[in-house]
XYZ file of C-alpha atoms in Angstrom:
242
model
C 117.459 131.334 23.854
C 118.242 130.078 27.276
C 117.210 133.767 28.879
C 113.331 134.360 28.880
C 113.145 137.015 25.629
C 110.190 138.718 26.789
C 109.525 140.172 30.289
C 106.474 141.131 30.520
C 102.760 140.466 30.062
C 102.512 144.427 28.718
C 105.678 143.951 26.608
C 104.488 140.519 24.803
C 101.140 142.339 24.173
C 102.916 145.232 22.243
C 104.966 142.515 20.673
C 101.993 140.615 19.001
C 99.901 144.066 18.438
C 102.682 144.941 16.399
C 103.548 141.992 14.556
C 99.574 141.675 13.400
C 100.263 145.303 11.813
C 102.868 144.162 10.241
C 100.878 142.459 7.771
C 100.362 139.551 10.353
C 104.363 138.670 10.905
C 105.727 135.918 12.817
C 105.936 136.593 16.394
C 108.612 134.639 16.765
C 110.265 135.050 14.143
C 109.833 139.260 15.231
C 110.865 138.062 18.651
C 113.953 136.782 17.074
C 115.107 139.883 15.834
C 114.102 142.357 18.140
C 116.499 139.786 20.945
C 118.869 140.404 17.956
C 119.188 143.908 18.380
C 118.485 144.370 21.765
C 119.621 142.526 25.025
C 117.313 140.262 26.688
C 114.633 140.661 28.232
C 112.396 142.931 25.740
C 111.351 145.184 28.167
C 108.308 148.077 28.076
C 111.086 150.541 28.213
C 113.235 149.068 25.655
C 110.565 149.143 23.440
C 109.261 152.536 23.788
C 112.999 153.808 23.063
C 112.105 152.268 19.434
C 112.310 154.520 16.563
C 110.786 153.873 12.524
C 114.256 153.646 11.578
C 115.247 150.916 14.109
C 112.382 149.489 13.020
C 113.232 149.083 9.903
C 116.957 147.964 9.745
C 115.092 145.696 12.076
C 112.760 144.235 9.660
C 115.444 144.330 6.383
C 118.317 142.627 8.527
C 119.501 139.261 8.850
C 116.005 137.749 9.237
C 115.100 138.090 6.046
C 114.683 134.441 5.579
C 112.685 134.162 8.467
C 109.913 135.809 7.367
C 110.597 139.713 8.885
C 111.127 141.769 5.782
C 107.471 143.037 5.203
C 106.233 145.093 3.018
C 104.663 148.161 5.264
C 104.456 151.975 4.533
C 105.496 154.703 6.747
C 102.144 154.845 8.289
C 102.108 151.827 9.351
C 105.751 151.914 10.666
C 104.629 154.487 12.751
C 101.743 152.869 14.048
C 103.800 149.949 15.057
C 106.036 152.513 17.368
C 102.561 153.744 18.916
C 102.138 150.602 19.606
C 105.780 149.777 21.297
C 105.124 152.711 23.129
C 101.870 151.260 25.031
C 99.309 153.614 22.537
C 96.037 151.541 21.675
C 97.589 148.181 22.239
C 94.313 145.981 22.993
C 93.789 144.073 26.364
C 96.935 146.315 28.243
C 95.858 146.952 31.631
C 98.346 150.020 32.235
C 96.518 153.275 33.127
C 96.613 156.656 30.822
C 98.982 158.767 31.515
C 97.932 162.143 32.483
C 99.224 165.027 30.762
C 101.620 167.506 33.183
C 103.697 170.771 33.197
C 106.250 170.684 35.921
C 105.094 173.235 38.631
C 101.532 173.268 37.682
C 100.375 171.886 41.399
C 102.022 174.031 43.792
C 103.056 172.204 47.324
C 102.926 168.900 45.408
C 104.746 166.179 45.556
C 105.958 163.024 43.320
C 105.316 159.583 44.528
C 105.952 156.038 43.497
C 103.479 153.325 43.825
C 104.680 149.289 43.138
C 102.589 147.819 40.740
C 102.091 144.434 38.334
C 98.294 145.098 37.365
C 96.305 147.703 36.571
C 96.139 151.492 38.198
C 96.735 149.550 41.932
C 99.106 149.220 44.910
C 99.619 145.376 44.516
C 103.544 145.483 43.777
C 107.431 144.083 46.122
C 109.685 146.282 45.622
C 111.995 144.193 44.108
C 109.289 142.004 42.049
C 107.215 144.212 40.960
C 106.686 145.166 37.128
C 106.716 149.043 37.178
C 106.010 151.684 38.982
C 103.111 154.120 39.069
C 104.596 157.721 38.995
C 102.018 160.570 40.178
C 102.401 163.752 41.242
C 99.783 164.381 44.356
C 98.813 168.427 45.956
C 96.244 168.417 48.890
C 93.636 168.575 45.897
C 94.755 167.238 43.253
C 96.717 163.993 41.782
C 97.831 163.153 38.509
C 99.500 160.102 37.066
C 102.385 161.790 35.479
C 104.406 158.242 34.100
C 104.584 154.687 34.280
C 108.368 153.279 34.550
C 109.135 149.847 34.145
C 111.273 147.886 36.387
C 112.362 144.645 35.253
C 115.019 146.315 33.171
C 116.611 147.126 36.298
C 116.937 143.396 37.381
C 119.874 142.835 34.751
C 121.674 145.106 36.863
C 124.136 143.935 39.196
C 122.426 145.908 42.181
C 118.523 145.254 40.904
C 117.776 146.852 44.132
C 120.054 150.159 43.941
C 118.683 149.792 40.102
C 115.290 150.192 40.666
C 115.450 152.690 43.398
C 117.648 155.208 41.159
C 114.379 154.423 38.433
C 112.169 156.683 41.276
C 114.673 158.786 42.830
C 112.613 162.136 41.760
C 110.406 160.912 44.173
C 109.575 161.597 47.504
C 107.495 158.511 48.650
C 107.359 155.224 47.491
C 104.111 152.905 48.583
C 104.587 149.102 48.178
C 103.314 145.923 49.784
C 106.747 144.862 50.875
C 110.330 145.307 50.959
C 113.307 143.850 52.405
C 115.778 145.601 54.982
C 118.503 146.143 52.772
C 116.618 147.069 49.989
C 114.314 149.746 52.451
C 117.892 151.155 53.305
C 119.019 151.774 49.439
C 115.695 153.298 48.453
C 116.365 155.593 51.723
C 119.601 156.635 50.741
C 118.287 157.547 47.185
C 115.934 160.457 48.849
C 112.822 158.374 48.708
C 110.564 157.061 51.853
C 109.024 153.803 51.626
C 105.556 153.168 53.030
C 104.436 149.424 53.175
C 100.695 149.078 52.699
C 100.595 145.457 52.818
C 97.120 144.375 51.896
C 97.816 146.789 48.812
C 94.535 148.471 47.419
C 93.607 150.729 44.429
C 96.209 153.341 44.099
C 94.220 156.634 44.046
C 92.220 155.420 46.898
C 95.794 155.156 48.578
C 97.043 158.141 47.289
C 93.632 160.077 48.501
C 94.788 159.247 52.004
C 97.840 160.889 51.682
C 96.420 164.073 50.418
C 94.569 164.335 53.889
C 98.292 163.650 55.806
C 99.164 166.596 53.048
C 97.182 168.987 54.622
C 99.103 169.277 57.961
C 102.428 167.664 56.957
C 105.371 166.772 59.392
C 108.307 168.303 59.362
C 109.913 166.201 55.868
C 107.031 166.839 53.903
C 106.510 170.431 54.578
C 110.342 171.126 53.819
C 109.807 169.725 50.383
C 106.169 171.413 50.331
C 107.740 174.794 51.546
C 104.605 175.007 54.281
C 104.371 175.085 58.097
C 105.189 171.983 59.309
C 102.593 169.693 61.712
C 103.533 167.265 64.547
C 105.199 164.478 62.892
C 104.616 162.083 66.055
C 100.660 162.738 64.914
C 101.582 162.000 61.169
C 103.259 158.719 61.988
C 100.660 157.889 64.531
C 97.840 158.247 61.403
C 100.225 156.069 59.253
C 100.272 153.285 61.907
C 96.899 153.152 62.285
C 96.530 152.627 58.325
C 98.890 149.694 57.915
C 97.355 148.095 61.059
């Protein structure tokens, strides 16, 4: 395979998980046909779309000679799509997901955070492996979902791609991004923050719940609240990226 086949350090980690439950298969030979089935890269997202019986024309199909036929039971076909899906895969670094109920924190709002590692701000726009997804009131925050990106770079746009991946959002925090990629995320409804020096995300986030309180003028039309002065809102934000 010229193409890298897997394009992530997540994805290869629910990869091998799931080819030692398979009775210990082949990795690569289970790399082989998953790339079969599925355009390159194996992404996080194009394994969690997995279902048992994908998985199992998977495992009966041409590779039979190549060690993927396996004898496995239900149960342990459906442990194997836990496991594509990011569920008790050993040594993943991506946060839980928090359940949520949409409208369940009034004058909230959903924001996008760039990320490679971990539950923190350390992510390029166009580089980075996924994005945090949480949904932040003046008092609260949860992390609501966890999208990856790379699928997006297959695209012929990667950056009109991956900004259509968080247009329910209303802010996007990253450590960098280029002009014309700034100007796509902008016309998908979404304003970019740079933080460049990066940081956990909550304690990010946490600073925008104080900014939440008194919101300018965009904010508080999405919030449905008086607005503040946005010159003092984009004052505060200055002073935090200085």
């Amino acid at each position: 395979m010229s193409e890298t086949p897997i394009a992530s350090r997540e994805a290869a980690l629910r990869i091998a998980h799931a080819a030692r439950t398979l009775n210990g298969l082949d990795v690569k030979a289970f790399v082989g046909a998953l790339a079969d089935r599925y355009d390159l890269p194996l992404t996080e997202t194009k394994l969690a779309c997995i279902t048992v019986e994908d998985l199992r024309e998977i495992l009966a199909g041409s590779h039979a000679e190549a060690g993927c036929v396996v004898g496995v039971d239900m149960e342990g076909l459906k442990a194997v799509i836990k496991l594509f899906k990011g569920e008790g895969v050993e040594g993943s670094d991506l946060p839980p997901v928090e359940s949520y109920s949409e409208g369940e924190m009034p004058q909230s709002i959903r924001v996008a955070i760039a990320a490679n590692r971990g539950e923190n701000l350390d992510g390029h726009f166009g580089s980075c492996e996924r994005f945090l997804i949480y949904q932040v009131s003046p008092t609260a925050m949860k992390l609501v979902e966890v999208r990856g990106a790379l699928e997006a770079d297959q695209e012929e746009d990667k950056n009109a791609a991956r900004a259509a991946l968080i247009k329910d959002c209303q802010i996007l925090y990253l450590q960098s991004i280029g002009g014309p990629a700034a100007a796509k995320v902008v016309r998908a409804g979404v304003h970019p923050i740079k933080v460049p020096k990066g940081g956990p995300a909550r304690e990010v986030l946490a600073k925008l719940q104080e900014h939440l309180r008194t919101p300018p003028p965009w904010l508080a039309r999405i919030m449905g609240v008086p607005a503040a002065s946005l010159a003092k809102y984009e004052e505060d934000l200055a002073d935090e990226e200085a």
